[in-house]
mmCIF file of C-alpha atoms in Angstrom:
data_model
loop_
_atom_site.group_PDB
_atom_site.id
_atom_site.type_symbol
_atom_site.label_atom_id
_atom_site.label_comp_id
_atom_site.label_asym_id
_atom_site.label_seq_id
_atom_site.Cartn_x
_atom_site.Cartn_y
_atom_site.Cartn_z
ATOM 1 C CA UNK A 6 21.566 -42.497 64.780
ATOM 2 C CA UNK A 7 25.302 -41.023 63.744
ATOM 3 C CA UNK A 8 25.413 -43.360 60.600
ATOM 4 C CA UNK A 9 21.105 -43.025 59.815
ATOM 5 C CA UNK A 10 22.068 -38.647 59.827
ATOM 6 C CA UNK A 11 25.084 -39.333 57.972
ATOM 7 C CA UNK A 12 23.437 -41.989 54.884
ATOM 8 C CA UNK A 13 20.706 -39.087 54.354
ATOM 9 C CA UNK A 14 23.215 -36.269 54.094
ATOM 10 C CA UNK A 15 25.068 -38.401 51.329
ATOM 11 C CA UNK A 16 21.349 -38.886 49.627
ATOM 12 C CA UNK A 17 20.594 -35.012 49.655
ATOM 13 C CA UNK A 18 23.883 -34.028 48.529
ATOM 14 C CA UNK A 19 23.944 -36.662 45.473
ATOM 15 C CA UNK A 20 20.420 -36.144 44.380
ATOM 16 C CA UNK A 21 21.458 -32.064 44.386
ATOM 17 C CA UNK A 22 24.240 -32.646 42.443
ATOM 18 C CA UNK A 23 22.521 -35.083 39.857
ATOM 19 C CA UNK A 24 19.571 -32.359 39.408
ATOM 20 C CA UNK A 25 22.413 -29.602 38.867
ATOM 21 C CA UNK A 26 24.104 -31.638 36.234
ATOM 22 C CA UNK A 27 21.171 -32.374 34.744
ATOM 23 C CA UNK A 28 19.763 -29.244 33.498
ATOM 24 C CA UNK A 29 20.913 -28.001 30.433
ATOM 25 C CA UNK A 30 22.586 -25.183 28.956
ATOM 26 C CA UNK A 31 20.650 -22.857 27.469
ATOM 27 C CA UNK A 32 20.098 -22.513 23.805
ATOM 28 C CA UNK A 33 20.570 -19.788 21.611
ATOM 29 C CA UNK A 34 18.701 -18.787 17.957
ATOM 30 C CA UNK A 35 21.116 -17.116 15.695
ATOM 31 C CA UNK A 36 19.634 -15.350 12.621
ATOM 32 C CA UNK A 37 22.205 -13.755 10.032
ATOM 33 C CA UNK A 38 21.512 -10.913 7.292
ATOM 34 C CA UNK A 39 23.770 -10.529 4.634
ATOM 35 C CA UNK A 40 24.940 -7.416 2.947
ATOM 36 C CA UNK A 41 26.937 -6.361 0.007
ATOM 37 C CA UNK A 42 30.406 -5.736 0.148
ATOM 38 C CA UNK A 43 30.807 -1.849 1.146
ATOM 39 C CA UNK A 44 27.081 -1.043 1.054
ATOM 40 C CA UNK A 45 24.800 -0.659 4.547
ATOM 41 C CA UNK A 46 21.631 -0.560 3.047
ATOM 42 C CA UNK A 47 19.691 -3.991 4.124
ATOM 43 C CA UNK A 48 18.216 -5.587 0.879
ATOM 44 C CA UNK A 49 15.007 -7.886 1.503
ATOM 45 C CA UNK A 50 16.048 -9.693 -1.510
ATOM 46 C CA UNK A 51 17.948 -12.855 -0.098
ATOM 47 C CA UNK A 52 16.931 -12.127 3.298
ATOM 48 C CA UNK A 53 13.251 -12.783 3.393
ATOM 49 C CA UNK A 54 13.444 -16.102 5.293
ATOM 50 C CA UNK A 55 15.452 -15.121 7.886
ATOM 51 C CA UNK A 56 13.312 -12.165 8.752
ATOM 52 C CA UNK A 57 10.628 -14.554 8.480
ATOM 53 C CA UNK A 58 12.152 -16.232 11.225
ATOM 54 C CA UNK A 59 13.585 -13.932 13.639
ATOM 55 C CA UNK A 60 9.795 -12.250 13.257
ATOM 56 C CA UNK A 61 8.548 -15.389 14.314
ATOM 57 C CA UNK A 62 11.469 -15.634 17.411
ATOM 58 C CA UNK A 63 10.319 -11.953 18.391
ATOM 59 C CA UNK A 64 6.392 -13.042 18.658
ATOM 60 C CA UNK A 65 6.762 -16.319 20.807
ATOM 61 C CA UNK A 66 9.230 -14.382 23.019
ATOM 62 C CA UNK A 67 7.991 -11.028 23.174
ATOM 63 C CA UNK A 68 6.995 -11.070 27.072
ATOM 64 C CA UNK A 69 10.118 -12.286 27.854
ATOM 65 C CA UNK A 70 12.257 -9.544 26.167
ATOM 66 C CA UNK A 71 9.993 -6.837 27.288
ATOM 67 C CA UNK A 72 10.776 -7.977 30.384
ATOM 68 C CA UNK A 73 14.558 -7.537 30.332
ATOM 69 C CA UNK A 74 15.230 -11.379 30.956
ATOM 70 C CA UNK A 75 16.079 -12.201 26.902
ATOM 71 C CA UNK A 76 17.910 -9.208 25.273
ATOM 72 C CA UNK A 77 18.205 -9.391 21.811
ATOM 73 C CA UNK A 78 22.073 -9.049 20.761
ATOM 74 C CA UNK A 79 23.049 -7.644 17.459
ATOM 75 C CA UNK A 80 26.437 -8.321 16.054
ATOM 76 C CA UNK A 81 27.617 -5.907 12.950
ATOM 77 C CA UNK A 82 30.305 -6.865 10.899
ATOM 78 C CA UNK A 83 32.512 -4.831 8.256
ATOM 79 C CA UNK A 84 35.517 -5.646 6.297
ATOM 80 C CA UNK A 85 35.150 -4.100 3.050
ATOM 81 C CA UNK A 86 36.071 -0.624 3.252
ATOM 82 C CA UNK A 87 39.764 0.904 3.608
ATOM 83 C CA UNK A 88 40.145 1.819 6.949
ATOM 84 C CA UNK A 89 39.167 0.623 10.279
ATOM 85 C CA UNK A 90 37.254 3.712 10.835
ATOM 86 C CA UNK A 91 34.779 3.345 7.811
ATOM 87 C CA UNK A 92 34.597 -0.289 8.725
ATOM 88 C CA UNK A 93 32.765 0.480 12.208
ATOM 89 C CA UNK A 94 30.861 3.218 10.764
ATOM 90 C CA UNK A 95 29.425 0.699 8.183
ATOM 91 C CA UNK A 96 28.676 -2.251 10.462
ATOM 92 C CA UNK A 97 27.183 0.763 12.871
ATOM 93 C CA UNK A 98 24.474 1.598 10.377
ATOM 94 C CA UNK A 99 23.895 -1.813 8.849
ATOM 95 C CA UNK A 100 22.989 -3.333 12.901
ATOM 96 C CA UNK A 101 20.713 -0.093 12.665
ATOM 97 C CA UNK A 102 19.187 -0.978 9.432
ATOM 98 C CA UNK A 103 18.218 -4.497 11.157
ATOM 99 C CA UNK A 104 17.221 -3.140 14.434
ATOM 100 C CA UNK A 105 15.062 -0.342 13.013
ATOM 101 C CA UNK A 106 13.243 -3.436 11.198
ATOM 102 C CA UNK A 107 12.286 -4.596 14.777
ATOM 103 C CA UNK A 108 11.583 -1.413 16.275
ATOM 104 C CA UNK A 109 8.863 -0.554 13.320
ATOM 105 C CA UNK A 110 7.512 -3.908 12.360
ATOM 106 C CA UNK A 111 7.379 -5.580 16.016
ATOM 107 C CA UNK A 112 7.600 -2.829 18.233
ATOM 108 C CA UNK A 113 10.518 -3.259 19.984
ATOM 109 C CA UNK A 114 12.841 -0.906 21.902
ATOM 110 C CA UNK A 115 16.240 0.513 22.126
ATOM 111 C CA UNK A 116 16.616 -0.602 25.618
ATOM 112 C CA UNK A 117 15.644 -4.026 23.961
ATOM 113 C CA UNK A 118 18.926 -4.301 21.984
ATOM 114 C CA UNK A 119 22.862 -5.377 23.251
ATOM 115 C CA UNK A 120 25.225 -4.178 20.015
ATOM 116 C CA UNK A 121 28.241 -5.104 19.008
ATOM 117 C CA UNK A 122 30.146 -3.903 16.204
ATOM 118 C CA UNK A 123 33.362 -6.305 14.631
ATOM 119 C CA UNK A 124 35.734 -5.071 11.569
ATOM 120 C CA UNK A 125 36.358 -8.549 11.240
ATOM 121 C CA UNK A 126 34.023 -10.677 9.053
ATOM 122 C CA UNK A 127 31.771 -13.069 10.580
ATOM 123 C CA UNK A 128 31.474 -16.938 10.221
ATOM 124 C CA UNK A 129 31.722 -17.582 6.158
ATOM 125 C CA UNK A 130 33.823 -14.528 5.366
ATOM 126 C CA UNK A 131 31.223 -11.730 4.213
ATOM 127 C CA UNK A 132 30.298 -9.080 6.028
ATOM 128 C CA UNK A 133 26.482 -8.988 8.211
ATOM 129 C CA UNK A 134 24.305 -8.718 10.721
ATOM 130 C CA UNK A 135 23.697 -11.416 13.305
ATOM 131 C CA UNK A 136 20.816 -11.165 16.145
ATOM 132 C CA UNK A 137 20.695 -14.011 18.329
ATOM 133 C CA UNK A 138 18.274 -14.919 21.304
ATOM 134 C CA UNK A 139 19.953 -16.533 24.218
ATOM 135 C CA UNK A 140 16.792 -18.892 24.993
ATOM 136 C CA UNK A 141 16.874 -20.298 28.452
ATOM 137 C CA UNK A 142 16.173 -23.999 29.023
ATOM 138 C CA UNK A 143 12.759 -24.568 30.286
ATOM 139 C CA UNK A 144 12.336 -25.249 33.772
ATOM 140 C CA UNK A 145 10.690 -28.967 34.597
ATOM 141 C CA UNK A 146 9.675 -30.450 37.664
ATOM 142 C CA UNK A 147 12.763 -32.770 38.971
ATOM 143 C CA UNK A 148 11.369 -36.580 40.126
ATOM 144 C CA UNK A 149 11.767 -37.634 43.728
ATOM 145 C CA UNK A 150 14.785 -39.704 44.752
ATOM 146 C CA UNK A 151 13.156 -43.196 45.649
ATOM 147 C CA UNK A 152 14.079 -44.267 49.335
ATOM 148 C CA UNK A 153 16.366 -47.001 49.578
ATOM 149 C CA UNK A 154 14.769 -50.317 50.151
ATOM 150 C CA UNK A 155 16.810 -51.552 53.483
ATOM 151 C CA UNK A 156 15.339 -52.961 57.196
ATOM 152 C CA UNK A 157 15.682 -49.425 59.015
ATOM 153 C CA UNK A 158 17.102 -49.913 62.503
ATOM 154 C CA UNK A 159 15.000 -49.253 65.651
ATOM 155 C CA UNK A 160 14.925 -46.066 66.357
ATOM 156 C CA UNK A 161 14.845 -44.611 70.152
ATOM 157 C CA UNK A 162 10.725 -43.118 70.445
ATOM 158 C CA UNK A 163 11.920 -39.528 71.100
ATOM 159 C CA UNK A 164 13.876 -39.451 67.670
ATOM 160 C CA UNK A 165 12.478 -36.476 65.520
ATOM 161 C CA UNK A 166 10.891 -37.428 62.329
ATOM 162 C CA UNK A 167 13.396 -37.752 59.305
ATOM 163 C CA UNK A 168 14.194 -34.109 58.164
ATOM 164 C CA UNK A 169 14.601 -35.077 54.375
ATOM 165 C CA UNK A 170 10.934 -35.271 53.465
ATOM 166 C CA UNK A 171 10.302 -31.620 53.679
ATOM 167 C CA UNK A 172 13.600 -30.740 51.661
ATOM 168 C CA UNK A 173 12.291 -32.366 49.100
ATOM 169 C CA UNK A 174 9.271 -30.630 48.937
ATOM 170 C CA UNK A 175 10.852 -27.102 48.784
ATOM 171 C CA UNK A 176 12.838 -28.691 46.310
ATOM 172 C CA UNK A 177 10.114 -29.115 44.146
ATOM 173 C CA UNK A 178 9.955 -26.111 41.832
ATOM 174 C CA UNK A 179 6.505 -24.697 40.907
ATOM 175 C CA UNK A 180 4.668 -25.191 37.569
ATOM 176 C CA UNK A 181 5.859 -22.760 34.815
ATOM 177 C CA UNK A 182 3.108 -21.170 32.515
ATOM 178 C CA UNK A 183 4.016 -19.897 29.418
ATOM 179 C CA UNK A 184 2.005 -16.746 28.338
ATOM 180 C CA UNK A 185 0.548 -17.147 25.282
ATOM 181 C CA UNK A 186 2.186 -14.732 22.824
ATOM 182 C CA UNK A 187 0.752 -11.165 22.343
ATOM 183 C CA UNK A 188 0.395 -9.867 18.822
ATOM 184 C CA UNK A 189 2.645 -7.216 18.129
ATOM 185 C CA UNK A 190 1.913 -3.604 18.648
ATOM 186 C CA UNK A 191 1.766 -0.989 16.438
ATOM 187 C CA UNK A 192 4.605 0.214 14.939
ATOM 188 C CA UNK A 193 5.762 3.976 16.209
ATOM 189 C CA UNK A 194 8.452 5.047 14.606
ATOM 190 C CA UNK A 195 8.778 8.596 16.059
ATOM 191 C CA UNK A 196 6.733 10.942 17.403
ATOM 192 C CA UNK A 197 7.460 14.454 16.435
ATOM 193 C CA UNK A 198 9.270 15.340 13.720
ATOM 194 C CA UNK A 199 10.845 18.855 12.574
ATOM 195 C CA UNK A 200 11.311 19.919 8.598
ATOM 196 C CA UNK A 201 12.268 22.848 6.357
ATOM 197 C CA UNK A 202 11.550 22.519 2.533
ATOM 198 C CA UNK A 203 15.069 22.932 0.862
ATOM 199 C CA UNK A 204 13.090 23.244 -2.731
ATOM 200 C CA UNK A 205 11.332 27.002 -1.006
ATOM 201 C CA UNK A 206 13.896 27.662 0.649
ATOM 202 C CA UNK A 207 15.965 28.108 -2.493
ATOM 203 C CA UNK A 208 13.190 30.733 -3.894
ATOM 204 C CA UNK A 209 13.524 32.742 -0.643
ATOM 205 C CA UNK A 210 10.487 31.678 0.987
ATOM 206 C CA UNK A 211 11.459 30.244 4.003
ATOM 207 C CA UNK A 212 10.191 27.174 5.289
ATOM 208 C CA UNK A 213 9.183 25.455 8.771
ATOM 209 C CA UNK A 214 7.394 22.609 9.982
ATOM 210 C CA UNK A 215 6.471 19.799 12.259
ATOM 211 C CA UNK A 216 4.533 16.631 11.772
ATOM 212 C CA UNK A 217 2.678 14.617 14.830
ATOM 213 C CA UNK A 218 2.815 10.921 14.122
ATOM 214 C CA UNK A 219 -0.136 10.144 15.599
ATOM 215 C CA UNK A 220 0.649 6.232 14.910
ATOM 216 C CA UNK A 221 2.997 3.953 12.225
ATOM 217 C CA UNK A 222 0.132 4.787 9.743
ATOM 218 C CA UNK A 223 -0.903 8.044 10.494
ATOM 219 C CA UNK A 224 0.396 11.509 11.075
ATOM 220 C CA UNK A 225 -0.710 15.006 10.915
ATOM 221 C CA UNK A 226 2.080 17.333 9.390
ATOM 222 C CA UNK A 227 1.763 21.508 9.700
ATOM 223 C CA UNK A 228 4.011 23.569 7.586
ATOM 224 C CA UNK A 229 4.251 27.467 7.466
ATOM 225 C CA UNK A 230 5.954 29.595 5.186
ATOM 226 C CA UNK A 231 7.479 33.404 5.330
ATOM 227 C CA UNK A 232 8.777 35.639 3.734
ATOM 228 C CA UNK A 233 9.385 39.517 3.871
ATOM 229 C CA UNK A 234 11.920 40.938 1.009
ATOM 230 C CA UNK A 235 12.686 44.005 -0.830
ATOM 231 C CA UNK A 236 14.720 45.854 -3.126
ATOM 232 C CA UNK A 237 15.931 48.288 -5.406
ATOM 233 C CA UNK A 238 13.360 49.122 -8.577
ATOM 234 C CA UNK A 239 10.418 48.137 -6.514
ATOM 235 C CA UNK A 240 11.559 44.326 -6.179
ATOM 236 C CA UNK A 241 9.160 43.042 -3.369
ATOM 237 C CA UNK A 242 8.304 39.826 -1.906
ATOM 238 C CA UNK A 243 6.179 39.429 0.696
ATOM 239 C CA UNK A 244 4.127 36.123 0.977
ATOM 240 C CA UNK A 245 2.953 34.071 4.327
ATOM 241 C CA UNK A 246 1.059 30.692 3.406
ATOM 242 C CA UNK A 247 0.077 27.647 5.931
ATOM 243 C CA UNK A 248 -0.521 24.177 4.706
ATOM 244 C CA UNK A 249 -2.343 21.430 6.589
ATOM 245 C CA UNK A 250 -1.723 17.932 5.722
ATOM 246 C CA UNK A 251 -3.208 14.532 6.947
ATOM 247 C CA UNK A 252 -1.207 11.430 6.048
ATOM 248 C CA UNK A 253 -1.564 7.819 5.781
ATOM 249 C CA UNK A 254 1.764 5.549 5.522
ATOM 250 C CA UNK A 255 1.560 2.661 3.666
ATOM 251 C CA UNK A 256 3.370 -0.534 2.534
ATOM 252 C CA UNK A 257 5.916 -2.763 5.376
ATOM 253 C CA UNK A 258 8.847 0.171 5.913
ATOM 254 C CA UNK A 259 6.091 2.577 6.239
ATOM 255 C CA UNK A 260 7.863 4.754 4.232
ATOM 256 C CA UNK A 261 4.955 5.416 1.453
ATOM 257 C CA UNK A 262 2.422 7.547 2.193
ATOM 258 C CA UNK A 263 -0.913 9.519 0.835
ATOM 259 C CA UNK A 264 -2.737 12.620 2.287
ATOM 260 C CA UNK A 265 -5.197 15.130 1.954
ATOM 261 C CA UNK A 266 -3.931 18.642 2.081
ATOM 262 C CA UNK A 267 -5.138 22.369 2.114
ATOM 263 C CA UNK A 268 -3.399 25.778 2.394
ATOM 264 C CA UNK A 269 -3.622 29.516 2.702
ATOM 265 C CA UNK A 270 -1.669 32.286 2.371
ATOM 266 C CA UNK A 271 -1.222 36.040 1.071
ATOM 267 C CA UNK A 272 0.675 37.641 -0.834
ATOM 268 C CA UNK A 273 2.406 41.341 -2.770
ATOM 269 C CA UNK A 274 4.926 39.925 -5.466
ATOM 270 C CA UNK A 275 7.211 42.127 -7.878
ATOM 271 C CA UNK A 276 10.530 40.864 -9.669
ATOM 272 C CA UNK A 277 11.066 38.126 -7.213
ATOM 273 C CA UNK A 278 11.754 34.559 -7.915
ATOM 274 C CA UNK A 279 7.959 33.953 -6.987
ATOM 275 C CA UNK A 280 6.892 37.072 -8.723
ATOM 276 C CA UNK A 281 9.831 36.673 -12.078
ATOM 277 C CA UNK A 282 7.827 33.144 -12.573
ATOM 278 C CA UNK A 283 4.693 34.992 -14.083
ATOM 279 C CA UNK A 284 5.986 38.295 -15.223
ATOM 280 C CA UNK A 285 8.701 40.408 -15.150
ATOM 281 C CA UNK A 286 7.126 43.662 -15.529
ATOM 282 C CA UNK A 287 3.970 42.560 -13.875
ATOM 283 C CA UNK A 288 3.422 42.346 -10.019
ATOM 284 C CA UNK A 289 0.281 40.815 -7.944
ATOM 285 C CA UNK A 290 -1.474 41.161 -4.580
ATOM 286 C CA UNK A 291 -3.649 39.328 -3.167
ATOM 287 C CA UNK A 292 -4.695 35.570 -1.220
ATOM 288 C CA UNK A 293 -5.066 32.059 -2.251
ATOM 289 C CA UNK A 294 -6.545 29.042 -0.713
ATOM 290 C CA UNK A 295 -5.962 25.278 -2.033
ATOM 291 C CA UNK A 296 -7.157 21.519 -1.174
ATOM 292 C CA UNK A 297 -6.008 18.262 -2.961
ATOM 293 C CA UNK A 298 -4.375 14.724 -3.013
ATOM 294 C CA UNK A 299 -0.839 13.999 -1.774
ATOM 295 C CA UNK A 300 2.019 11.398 -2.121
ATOM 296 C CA UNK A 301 5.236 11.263 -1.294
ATOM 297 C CA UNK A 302 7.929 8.851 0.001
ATOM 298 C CA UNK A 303 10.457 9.294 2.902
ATOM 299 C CA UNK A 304 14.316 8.458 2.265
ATOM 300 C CA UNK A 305 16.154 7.060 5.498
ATOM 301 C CA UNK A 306 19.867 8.928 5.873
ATOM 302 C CA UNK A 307 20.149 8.009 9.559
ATOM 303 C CA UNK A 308 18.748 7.297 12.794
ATOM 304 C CA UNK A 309 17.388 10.643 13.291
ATOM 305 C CA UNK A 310 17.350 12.428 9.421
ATOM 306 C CA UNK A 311 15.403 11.551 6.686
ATOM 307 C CA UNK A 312 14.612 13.211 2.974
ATOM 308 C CA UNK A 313 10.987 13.720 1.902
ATOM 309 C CA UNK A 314 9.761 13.699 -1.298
ATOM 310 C CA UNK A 315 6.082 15.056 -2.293
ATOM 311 C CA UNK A 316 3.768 16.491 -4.797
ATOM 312 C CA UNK A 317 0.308 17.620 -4.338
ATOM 313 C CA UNK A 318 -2.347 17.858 -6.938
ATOM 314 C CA UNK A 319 -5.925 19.824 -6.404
ATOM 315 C CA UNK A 320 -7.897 22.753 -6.981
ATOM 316 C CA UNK A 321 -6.387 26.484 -6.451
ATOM 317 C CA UNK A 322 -8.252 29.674 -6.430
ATOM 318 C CA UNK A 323 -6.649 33.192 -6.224
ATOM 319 C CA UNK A 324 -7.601 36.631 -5.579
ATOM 320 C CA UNK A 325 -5.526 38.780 -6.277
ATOM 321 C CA UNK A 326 -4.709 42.602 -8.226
ATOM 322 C CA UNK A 327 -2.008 42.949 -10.422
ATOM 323 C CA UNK A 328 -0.107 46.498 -10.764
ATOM 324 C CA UNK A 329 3.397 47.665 -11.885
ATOM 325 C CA UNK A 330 6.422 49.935 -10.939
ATOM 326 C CA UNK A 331 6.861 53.135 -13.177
ATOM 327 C CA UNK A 332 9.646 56.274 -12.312
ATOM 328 C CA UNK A 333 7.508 59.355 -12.407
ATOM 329 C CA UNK A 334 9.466 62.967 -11.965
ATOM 330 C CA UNK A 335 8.004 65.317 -9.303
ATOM 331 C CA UNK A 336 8.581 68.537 -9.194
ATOM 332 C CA UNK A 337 8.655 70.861 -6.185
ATOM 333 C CA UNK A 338 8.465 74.385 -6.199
ATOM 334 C CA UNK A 339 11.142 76.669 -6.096
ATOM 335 C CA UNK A 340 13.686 73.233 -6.821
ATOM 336 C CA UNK A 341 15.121 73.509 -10.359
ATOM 337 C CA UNK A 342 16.183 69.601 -9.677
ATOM 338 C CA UNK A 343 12.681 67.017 -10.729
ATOM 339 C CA UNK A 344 12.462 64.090 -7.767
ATOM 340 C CA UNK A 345 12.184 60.606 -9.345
ATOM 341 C CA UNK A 346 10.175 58.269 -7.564
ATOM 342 C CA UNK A 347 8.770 55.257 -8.469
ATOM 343 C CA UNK A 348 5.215 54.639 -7.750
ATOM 344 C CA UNK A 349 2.763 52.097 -8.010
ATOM 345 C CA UNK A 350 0.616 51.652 -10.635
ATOM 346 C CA UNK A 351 -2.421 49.020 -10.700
ATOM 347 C CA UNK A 352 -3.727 47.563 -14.016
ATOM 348 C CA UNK A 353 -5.947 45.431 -13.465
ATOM 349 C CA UNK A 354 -8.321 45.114 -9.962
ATOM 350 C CA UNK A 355 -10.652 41.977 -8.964
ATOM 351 C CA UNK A 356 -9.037 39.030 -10.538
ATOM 352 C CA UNK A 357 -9.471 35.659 -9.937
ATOM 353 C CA UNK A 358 -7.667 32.646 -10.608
ATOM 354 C CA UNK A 359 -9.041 29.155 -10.927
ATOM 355 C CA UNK A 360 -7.107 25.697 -11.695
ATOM 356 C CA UNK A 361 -6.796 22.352 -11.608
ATOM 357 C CA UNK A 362 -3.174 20.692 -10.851
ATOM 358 C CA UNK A 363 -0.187 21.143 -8.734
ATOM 359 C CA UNK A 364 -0.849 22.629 -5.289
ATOM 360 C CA UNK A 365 2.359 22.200 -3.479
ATOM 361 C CA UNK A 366 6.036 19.699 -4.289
ATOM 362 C CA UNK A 367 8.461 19.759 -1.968
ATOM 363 C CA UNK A 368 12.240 18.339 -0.825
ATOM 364 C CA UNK A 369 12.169 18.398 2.731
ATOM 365 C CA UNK A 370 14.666 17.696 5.293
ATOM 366 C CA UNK A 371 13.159 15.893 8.143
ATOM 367 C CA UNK A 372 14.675 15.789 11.233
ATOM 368 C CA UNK A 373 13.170 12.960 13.881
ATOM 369 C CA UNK A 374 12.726 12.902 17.317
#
């Protein structure tokens, strides 16, 4: 019984050992971007097959890096620039170029990512990108261990049954099945945004607004305006306005878009930049309302900043009076000195404005959340 206990040990330890050195390492799908030499801004041109690719990689193993079990690692490299310092800022922003690809286009996360940043080049000497996928080895059902073929011994009547059979059943690992792939959700950017136009700021109206991304194609953007100025010789400039906007993004980068637009606003105007771009010696009162077409593009700086560029065409209609500023003396009685003052004069009551063309442009700095 000693030597039957001790010939099935042996067979469970070697049939372990042969299913442990039998499964094999696992695999790993390396996809490299190149850049030019100094530059961090990632150029399809060149590049369009291996984002092919690692789009492809992304889709068949999306429920496993949701999941946590297959980060994706991104390796930036820089060797270009003078110093170590620029060198890691550079290879910092190009794996963020590459990364932001897969957070827009395939939805993935920051949690998602594992970076690394080098100021040593990479394999072949330029400076890149590389995201690999450490892709396990799949798991498959091991065969049994056939029993060996020899007259067994008789065995006392009381002797338990042979304990290897049900080792090998719990050593039978159970069927994998492989999700299908799930197509990739929508692209979200950010969700909230926070802007100033820089091209009314510089006339002294003060800008301030926020835009909703509703989704990657759509977003709803609010911007208000204020201003409340005055000077010597009757210079005034008082003006509030409000401008709606409805967007639609467009093209892969989502970076294009068209809207529809509206605004509001009123307004008392007098030798002001708003008020000098009519007339100098003329001043006007009064409201406006607007609607028309929009376009514009959004420039990437960082991870959080962006410039945008837009101009809006439509129909404009204002109400307004216009009046000017005159120094009239008044005399009091008993005062041998005249008062000047300067008063208020309106020329022309009732007036109304109508045209076709540019309703708003703006420069805006856009600050993401």
């Amino acid at each position: 019984m000693k030597k039957i206990l001790a010939l099935l040990i042996l067979l469970m330890a070697t049939a372990g050992f042969a299913r442990t050195a039998a499964a094999p390492a696992p695999d790993a799908e390396t996809v490299t971007f190149r850049f030019r030499a100094g530059a961090d801004m990632f150029l399809l041109k060149g590049n369009e097959a291996e984002l092919t690719h690692l789009y492809a990689l992304v889709d068949t193993y999306r429920e496993q890096i949701a999941d946590g079990r297959m980060p994706v690692y991104v390796d930036g490299y820089c060797t270009s620039l003078p110093t170590a310092k620029e060198n890691r800022r550079t290879a910092y922003l190009r794996a963020s170029r590459v990364k932001s690809e897969l957070v827009t286009q395939k939805g993935l996360r920051e949690a998602d990512f594992r970076t690394t940043l080098h100021t040593g080049a990479s394999d072949g000497g330029k400076d890149a990108v590389t995201v690999t996928l450490r892709i396990p080895a799949p798991k498959t059902a091991q065969p049994e261990t056939p029993a060996v073929n020899e007259p067994a011994p008789a065995l006392d009547p009381v002797m338990p049954a042979t304990p290897a059979a049900p080792a090998a059943e719990e050593s039978q690992p159970a069927p994998v099945v492989e999700a299908a792939p799930q197509p990739a959700p929508a692209a979200k950017p950010y969700c909230f945004a926070v802007r100033t136009n820089v091209l009314y700021d510089a006339m002294l109206l003060p800008t301030l607004g926020v835009e909703w991304r509703v989704s990657s194609d759509w977003g709803v953007k609010l911007d208000g305006s204020f201003a409340h100025w005055s000077g010597g010789e009757g210079k005034v400039q008082k003006v509030w306005l409000l401008n709606p906007e409805v967007r639609r993004y467009l093209l892969r980068n989502k970076r294009f878009y068209v809207g529809v637009s509206g605004g509001y606003g009123e307004y008392n105007i007098y030798k002001y930049p708003l008020g000098g771009l009519f007339s100098k010696d003329t001043g006007y009162q009064g409201s406006l309302w607007s609607a028309g077409l929009t376009m514009g593009y959004q420039l990437c700086l960082s991870r959080h900043f962006s410039v945008d560029f837009n101009l809006g065409l439509g129909y404009t209609r204002s109400e307004y009076d216009s009046f000017a500023h005159v120094m009239t003396e008044i005399r009091i009685p008993g005062d041998d000195f005249p008062a000047i003052e300067c008063v208020r004069v309106i020329k022309e009551r009732g007036k109304t404005k109508n045209f076709f063309g540019p309703t708003q442009a703006g420069i805006s700095l856009v600050w993401t959340l």
